[in-house]
Structures are given as C-alpha cells and as structure tokens.
Short mmCIF file of C-alpha atoms and ligand atoms in Angstrom, two decimals:
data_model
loop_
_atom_site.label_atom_id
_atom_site.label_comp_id
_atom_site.label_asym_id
_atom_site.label_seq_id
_atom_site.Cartn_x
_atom_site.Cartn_y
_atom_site.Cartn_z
CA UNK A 1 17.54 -0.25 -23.06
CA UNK A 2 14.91 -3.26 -23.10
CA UNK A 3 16.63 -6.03 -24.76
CA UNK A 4 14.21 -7.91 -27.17
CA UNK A 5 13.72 -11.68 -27.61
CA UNK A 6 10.86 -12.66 -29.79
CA UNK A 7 8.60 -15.83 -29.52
CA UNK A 8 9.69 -18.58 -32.69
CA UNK A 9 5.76 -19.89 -31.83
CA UNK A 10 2.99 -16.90 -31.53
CA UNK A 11 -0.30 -18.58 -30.16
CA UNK A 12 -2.72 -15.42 -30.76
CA UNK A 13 -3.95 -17.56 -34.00
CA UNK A 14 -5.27 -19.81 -31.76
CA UNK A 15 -7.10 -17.85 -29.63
CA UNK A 16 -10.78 -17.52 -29.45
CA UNK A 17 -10.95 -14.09 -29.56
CA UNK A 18 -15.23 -14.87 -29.43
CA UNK A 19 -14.75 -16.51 -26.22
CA UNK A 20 -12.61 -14.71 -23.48
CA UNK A 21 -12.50 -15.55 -20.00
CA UNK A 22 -10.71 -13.38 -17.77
CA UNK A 23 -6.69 -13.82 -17.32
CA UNK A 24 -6.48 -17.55 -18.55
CA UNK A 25 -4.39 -17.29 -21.31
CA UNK A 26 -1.62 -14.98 -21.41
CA UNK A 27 -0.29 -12.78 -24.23
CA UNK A 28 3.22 -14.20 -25.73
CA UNK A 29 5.85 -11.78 -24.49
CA UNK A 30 6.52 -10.82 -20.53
CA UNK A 31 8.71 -7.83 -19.53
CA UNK A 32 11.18 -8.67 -16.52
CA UNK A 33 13.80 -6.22 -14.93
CA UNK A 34 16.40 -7.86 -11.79
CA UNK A 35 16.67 -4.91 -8.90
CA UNK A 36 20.15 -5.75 -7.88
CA UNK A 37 23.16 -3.85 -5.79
CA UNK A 38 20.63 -0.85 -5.51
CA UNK A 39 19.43 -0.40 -9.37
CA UNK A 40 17.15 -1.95 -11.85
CA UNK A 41 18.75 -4.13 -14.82
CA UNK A 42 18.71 -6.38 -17.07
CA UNK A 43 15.66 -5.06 -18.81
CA UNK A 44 14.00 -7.57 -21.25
CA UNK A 45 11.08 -8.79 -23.01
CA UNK A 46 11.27 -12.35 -23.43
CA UNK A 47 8.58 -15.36 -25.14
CA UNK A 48 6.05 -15.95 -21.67
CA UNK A 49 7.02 -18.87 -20.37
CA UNK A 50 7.86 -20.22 -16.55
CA UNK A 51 10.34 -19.05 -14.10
CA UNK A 52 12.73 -21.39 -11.78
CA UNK A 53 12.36 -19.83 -8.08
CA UNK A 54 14.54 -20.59 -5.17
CA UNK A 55 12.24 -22.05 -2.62
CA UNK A 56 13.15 -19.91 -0.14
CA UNK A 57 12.48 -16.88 -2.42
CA UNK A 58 11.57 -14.34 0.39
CA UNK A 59 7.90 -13.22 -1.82
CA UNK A 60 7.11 -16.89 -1.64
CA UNK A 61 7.25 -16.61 2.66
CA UNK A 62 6.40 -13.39 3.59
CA UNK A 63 3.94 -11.73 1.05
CA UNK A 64 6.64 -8.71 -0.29
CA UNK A 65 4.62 -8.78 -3.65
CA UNK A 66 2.91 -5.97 -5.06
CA UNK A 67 0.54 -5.57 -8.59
CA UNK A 68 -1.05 -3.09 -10.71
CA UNK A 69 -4.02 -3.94 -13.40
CA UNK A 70 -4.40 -1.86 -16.36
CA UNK A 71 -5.96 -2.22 -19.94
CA UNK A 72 -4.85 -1.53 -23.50
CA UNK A 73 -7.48 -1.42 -26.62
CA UNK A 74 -7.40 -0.31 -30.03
CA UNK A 75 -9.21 2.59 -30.94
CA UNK A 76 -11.54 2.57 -34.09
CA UNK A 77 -8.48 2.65 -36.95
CA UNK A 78 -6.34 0.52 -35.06
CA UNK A 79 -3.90 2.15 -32.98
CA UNK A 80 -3.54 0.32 -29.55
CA UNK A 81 -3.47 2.64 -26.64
CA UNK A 82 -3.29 2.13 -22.98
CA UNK A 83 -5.11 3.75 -20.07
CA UNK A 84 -3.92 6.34 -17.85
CA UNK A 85 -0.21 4.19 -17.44
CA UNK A 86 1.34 6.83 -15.68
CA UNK A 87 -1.03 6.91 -13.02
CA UNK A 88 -0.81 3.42 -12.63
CA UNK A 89 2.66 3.84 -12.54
CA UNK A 90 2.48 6.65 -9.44
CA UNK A 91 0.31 3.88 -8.19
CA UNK A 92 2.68 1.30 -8.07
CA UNK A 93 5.39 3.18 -6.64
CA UNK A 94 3.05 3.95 -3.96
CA UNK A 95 2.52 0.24 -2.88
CA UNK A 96 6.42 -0.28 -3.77
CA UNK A 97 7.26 2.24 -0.68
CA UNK A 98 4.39 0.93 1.91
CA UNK A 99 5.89 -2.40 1.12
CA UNK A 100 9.53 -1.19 1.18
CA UNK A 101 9.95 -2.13 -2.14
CA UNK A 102 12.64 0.16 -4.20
CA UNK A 103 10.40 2.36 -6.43
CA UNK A 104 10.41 1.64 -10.06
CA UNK A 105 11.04 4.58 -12.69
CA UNK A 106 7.86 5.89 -13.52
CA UNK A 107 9.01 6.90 -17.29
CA UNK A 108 10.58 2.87 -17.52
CA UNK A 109 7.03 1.52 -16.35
CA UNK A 110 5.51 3.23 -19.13
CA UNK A 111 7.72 2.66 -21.89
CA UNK A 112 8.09 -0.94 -20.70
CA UNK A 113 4.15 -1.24 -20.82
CA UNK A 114 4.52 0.23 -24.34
CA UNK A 115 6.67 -1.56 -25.74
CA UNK A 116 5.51 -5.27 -24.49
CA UNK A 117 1.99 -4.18 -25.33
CA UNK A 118 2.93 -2.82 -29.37
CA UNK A 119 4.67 -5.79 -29.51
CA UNK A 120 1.21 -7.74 -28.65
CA UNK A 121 -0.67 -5.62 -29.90
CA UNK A 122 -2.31 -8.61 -32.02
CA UNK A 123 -3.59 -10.22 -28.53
CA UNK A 124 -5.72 -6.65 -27.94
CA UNK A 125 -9.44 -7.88 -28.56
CA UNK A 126 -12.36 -5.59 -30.41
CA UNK A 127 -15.40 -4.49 -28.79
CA UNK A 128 -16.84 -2.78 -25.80
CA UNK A 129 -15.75 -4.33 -22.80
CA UNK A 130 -12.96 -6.03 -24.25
CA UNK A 131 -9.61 -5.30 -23.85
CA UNK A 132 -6.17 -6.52 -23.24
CA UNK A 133 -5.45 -7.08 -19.28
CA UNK A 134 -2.03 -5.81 -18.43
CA UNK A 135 -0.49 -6.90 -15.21
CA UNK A 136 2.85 -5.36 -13.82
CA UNK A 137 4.16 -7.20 -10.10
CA UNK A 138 7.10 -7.06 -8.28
CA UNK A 139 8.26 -9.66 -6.16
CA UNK A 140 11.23 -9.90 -3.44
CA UNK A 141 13.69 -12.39 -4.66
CA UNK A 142 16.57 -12.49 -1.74
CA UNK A 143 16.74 -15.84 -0.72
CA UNK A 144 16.60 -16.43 3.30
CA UNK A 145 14.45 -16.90 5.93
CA UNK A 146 15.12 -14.28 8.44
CA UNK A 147 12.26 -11.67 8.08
CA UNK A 148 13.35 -8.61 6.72
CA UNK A 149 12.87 -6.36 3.31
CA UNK A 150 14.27 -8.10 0.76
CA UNK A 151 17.65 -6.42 -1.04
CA UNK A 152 17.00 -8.00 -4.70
CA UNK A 153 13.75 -8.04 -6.73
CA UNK A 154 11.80 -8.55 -10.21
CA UNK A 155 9.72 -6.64 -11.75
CA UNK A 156 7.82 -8.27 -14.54
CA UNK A 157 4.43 -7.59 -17.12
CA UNK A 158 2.63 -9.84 -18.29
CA UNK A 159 -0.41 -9.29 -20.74
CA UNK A 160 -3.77 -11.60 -20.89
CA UNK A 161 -6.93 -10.47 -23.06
CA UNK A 162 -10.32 -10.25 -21.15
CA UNK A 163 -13.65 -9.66 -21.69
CA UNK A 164 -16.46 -8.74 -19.06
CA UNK A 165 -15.13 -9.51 -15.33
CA UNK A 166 -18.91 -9.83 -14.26
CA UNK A 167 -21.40 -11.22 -16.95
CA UNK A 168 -24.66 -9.76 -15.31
CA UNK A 169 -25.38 -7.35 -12.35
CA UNK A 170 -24.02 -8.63 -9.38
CA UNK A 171 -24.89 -9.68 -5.43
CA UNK A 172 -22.69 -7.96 -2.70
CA UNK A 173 -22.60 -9.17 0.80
CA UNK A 174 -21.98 -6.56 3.32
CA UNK A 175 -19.53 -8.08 5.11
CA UNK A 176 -19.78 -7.76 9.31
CA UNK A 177 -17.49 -10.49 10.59
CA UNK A 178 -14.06 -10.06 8.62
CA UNK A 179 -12.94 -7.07 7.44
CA UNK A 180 -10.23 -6.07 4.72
CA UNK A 181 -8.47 -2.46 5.88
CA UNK A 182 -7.93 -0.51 9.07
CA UNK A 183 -6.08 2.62 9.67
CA UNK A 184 -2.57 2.20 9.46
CA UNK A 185 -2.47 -0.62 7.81
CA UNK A 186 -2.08 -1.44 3.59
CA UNK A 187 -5.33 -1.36 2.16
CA UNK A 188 -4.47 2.12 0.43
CA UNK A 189 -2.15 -0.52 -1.81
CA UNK A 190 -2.36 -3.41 -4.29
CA UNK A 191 -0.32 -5.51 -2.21
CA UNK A 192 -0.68 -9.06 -2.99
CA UNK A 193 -2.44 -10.20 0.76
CA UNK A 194 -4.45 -7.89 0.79
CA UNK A 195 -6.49 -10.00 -2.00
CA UNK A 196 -5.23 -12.64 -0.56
CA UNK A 197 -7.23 -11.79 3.27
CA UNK A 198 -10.25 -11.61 0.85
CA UNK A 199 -10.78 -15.01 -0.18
CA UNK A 200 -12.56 -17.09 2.50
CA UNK A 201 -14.64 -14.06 3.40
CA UNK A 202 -15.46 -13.94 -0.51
CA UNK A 203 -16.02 -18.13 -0.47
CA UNK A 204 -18.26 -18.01 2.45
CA UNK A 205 -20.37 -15.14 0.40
CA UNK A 206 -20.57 -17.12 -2.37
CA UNK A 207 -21.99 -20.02 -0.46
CA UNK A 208 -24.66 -17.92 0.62
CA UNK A 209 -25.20 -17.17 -3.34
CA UNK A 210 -23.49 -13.47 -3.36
CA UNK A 211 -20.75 -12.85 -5.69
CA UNK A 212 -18.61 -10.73 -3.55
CA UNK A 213 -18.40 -8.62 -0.16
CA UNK A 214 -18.40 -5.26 -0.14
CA UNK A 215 -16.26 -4.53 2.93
CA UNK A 216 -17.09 -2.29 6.05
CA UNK A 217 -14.52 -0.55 8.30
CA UNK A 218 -12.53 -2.27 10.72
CA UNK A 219 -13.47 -0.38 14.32
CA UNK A 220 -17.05 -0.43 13.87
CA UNK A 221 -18.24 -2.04 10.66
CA UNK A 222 -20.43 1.22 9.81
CA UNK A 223 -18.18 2.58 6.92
CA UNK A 224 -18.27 1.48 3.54
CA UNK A 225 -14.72 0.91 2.16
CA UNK A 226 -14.65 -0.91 -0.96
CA UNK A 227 -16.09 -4.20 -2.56
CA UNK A 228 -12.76 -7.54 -2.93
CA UNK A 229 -12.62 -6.76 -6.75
CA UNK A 230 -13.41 -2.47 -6.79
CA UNK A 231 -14.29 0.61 -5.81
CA UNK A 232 -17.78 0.80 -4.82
CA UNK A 233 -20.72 3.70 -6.23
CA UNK A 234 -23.73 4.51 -5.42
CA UNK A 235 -26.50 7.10 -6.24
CA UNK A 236 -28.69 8.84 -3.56
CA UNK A 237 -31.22 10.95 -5.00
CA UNK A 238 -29.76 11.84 -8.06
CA UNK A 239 -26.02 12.17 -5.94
CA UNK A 240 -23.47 9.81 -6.89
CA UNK A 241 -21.67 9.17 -3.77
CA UNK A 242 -18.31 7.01 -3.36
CA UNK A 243 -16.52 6.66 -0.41
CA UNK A 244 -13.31 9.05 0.47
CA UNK A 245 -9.88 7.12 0.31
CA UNK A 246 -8.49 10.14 2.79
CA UNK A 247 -8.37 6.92 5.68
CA UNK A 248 -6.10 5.21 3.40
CA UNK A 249 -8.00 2.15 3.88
CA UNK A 250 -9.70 2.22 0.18
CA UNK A 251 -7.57 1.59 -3.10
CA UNK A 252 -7.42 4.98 -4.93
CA UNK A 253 -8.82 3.49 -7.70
CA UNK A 254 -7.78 4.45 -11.44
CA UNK A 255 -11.65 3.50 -12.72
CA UNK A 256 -13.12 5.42 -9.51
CA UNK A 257 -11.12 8.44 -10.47
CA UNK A 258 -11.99 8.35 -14.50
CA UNK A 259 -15.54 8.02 -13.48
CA UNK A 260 -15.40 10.79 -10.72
CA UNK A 261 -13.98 12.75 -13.39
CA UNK A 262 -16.33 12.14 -16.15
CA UNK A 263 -19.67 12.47 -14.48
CA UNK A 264 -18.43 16.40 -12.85
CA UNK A 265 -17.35 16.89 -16.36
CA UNK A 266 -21.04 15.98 -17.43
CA UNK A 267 -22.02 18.22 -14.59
CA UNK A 268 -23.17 15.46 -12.19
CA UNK A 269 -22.95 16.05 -8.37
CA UNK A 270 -19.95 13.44 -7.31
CA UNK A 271 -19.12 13.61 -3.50
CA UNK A 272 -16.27 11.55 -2.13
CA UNK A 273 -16.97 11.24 1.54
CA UNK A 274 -17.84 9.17 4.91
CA UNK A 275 -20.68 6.61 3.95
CA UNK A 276 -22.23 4.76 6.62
CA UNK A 277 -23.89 1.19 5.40
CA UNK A 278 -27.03 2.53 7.63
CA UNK A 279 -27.37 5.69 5.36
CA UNK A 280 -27.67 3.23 2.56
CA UNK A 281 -30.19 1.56 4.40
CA UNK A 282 -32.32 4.51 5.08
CA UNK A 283 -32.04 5.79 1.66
CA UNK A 284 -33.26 2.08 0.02
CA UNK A 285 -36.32 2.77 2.95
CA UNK A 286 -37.30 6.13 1.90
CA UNK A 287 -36.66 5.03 -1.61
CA UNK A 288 -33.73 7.22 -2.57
CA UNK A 289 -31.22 4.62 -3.47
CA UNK A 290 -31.23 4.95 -7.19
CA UNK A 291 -27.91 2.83 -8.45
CA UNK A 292 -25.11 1.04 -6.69
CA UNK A 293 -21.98 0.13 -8.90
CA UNK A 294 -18.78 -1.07 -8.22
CA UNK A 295 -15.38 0.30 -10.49
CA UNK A 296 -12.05 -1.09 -11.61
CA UNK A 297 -9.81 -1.80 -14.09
CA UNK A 298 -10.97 -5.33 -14.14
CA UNK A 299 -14.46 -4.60 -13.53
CA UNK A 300 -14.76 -1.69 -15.26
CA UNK A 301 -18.21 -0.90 -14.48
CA UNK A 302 -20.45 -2.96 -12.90
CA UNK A 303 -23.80 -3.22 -11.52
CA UNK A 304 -24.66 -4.28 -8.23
CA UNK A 305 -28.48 -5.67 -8.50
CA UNK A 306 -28.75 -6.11 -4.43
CA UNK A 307 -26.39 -5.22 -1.44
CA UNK A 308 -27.31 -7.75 1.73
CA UNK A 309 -26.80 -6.26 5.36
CA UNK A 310 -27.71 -8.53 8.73
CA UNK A 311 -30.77 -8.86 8.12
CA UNK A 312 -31.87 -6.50 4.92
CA UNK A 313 -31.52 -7.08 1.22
CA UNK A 314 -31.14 -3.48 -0.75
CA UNK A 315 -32.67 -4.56 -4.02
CA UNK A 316 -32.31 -2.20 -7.26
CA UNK A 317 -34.83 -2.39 -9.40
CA UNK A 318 -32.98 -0.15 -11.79
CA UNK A 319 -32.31 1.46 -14.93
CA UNK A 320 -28.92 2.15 -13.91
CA UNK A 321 -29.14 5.22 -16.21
CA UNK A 322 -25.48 6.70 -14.70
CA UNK A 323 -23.32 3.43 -14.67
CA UNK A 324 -24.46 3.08 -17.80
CA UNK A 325 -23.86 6.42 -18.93
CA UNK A 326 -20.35 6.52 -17.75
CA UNK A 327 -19.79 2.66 -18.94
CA UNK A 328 -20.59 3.73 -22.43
CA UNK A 329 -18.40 6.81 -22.43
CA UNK A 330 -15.23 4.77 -20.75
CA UNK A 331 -15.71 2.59 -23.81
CA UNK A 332 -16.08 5.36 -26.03
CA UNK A 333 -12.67 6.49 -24.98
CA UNK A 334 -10.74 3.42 -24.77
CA UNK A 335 -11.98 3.17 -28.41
CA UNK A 336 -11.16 6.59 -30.08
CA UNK A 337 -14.82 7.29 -30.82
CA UNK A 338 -15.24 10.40 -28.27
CA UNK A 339 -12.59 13.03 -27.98
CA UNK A 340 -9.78 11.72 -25.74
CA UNK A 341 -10.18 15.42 -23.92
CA UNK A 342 -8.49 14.27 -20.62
CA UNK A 343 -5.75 12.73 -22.20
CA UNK A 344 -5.99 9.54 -20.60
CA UNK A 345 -4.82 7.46 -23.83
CA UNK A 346 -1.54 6.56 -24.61
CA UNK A 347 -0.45 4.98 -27.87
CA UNK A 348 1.63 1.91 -27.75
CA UNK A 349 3.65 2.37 -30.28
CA UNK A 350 7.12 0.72 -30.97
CA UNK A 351 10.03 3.23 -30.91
CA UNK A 352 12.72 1.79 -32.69
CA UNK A 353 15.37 3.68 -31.01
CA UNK A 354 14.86 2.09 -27.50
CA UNK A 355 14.51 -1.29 -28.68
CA UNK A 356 17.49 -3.63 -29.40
C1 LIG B 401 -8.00 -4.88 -11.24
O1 LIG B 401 -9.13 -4.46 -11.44
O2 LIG B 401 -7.05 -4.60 -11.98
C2 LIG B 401 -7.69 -5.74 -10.10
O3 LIG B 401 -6.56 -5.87 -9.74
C3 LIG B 401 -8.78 -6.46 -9.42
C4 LIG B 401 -8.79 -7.91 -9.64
C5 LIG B 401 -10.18 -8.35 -9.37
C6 LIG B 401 -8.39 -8.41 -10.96
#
C-alpha cells in the first residue's frame, strides 16, 4: 500500500510550461520506499522536498546508486500514459543485481510510477517532444565506512517536465583517449559513475566545440559503443546499423529498442552488430554514410550533424529522412494519434483501491 501525503502548495501554476529546460524544476510529489531487514517498506508519496543524509551514507562514498529515465505524456484527449515502464523496470533490476542492490518488485515499480505520475499528471507538458521526465534511483543508505554492499536502501521517483534534450543537430567527438565500458565491467547498467566517468571526457569535448563523445571500446578504441547521453544510429546505404549490446558494454537502451522495433515493422533493414569507427570512415569516403543519430529516453531522437575522429570530420549533409521518420512516429505514439499496436503505453491512472 503507498501511503499518500499531498502538497498544501502545488507550484505547476507557476510553471512556464512555454519554456522548459531539461530536469530543473521538479514535479510536486516524490515516491520513496526504505529496503530494511531484507524487504521494501514504508511506501509513500510525499510533497518533493529535501532529504537529511547521514554523512557517512555509504551511496555518498562509494557510488552504490543506480537510475532509470523514462517519460509520461498525454495522449490527444488527455489521458497520461507512460512508456514501456515495465521494461524500464526489468531494466532497473538489472543494474540493482550488477550493483548488488536488492531487486525492486517489478509490478511495485510500475504502479508506483503510476500512481506518482496520475497524481502529477498536471506537470505532463503538450506537444511533440515534450513530456514529463520520470526518474526512479536507488541509493545505499547503511551508514559506515568499511567497503561493502550496503544492507539498507531507498528507492525514490521523482518527476521533472522537459522539453528537447538537444535544441539542434549535434557534434560528437569520437573519443580515443578515455573510454566509458570494457568487458566485465558496468556499462551494460545505469549506474550512477558510469555518467559520472563521462564528464571531463565530455568537458574537454566541449572545449573543442563538440557537444558530446561518442565512446569507442576499451582494448582497441575501434568499436563504437555508445555516445555519454544515448544509444548511437547510423545509416549505411540505406542500412540502419546500431551497435550490438551482446559485450555488455552498451546500455540496452529502451529508445534504441522502440526504434529497432519500429523501423523492421516499417520494413527497414536494422542490423545490431560489431561497428568499427573505420567502417564509418570508409562509408563517409565512398559516400554511403546517409544519417547518424543518437537515442534515449532523454534524447529521444537526435541528430548528429558531424562525428570527429583523429584527424577526420564525418559531416552529414542530410535530410535525415529515417530519424525523422521514426522521431515523428515515437511522438505519434506517446500522443495517442497512431495505433499504440506494440503496446508500449500505459495509462496512469489513479486506482483508488491501492491508495490510502
Ligand atoms: C536518459 O535518457 O534517461 C538518461 O538517463 C540520459 C541522461 C542524459 C539524462
């Protein structure tokens, strides 16, 4: 049962729904559940507000902190719905176990998700593009020093509107110094450092006037993994190509998948495979490179206008006729204005009987 405390002081009035920047103001309820003696309680929704950590709150020392992203919007005649939760839930249980986290019950995710997200359902924004931001973490709360998996946890949501994550086609630096993911390792996950490893490579881009890297494999720096913010695309002679996750080194992405899904459903040629950075060189010399896009919740679909390597700049002078293709029908979906025929929306609708 999800115990129920309403917010005295709603601040969606206030919000310029005209004018949204990505996660900076954050929808008025949060969701928070204690893992304690070996279950999950205490379920609540409560007003957002701060929380009082002990300093030595292991999360805070060692990284044991794990996140999902997914969106809710309204579709045409109102109804909010969210996208694909229970894969983001399978998802999260997924980085909860490589981070030896306890697992957190898939059908509890979603109904948390639904019920904090009917409850702000007013803080969903119109449009394409637009959408509300939904963020589930857990964190390790024991608190001690000593390095070890943590015995006590929360798990909280928290919900912030958003707009575009990238206003215009973006700049990715191939990235051949750092890298992100190598076998073995947690790049398969949304652990929190793994963003976190990301940032001073991404700075460093940005002072060379890219917007992010998009990261190569750790032995050799020949395979493509993934860009800092999403999955990566691109099409090779009318191909769309992505690279494989099978390495675990990639995030399965919930965006990559939809899209993957879409395009073979619109009879499109998809392959999910090995991609060397030089085969992307060799196809932007024989002039076969037709699109590059990146995918994610965040991102949803964007497009990447040139892709730097050493010494080459991969410039698309394109149309981008299949990102935007598959943009337009993710939007369609999310709004109720194609049929919904994979059944990736679900309505976030409050069910009296679970809530208190
Ligand atoms: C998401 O797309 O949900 C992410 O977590 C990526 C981050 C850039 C916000």
């Amino acid at each position: 049962m999800i115990k129920i405390t309403k917010t005295s002081n709603p601040q969606y009035h206030d919000f310029d729904f005209s004018d949204i920047k990505f996660g900076q103001t954050m929808a008025d309820h949060m969701f928070i559940a204690d893992y304690e003696d070996g279950t999950w309680k205490n379920l609540r929704i409560e007003p957002y507000g701060p929380l009082t950590l002990d300093p030595s709150m292991m999360a805070l020392h060692y990284g044991q902190a794990i996140f999902e992203g997914m969106k809710a919007t309204k579709t045409y005649d109102g109804i909010p719905v969210i996208f694909r939760p229970h894969l983001h839930a399978e998802r999260f249980n997924i980085s909860a176990r490589r981070m030896a986290m306890p697992e957190f019950p898939e059908d509890l995710f979603v109904e948390a998700i639904k019920t904090l997200v009917a409850l702000d359902s007013n803080w969903i924004p119109r449009g394409d593009d637009a959408a509300l931001y939904i963020r589930p973490f857990m964190v390790a709360t024991d608190a001690q020093l000593g390095v070890r998996a943590s015995n006590n946890y929360k798990m909280m949501i928290i919900c912030a509107p958003a707009g575009k994550y990238y206003a215009k086609a973006i700049k990715l630096l191939a990235e051949t110094t750092y890298t992100r993911a190598a076998m073995g390792g947690i790049g398969f996950v949304k652990a929190a450092g793994n963003y976190a490893a990301s940032l001073l490579p991404a700075l460093e881009a940005k002072k060379k006037g890219y917007d992010q890297v998009l990261w190569l494999d750790a032995k050799e720096h020949k395979y493509i993994q993934e860009v800092g913010t999403m999955n990566i695309f691109f099409v090779i002679d009318g191909v769309v190509v992505t690279p494989s996750v099978d390495s675990k080194t990639t995030l399965r992405g919930v965006t990559r998948d939809s899209i993957i899904t879409i395009l073979k459903d619109k009879g499109y040629k998809v392959e999910e495979r090995r991609l060397s950075i030089e085969e992307i060189r060799d196809a932007s010399i024989a002039g076969t490179l037709q699109e590059i896009f990146g995918s994610g919740t965040a991102a949803v679909v964007s497009m990447v206008q040139d892709l730097s390597y050493k010494d080459d700049v991969f410039h698309l002078d394109s149309k981008f006729e299949i990102a935007t293709l598959v943009k337009k029908e993710i939007n369609m979906i999310r709004q109720g204005q194609v049929e919904d025929k994979f059944n990736w929306l679900y309505p976030a609708v409050m069910d009296n009987s679970i809530v208190r």
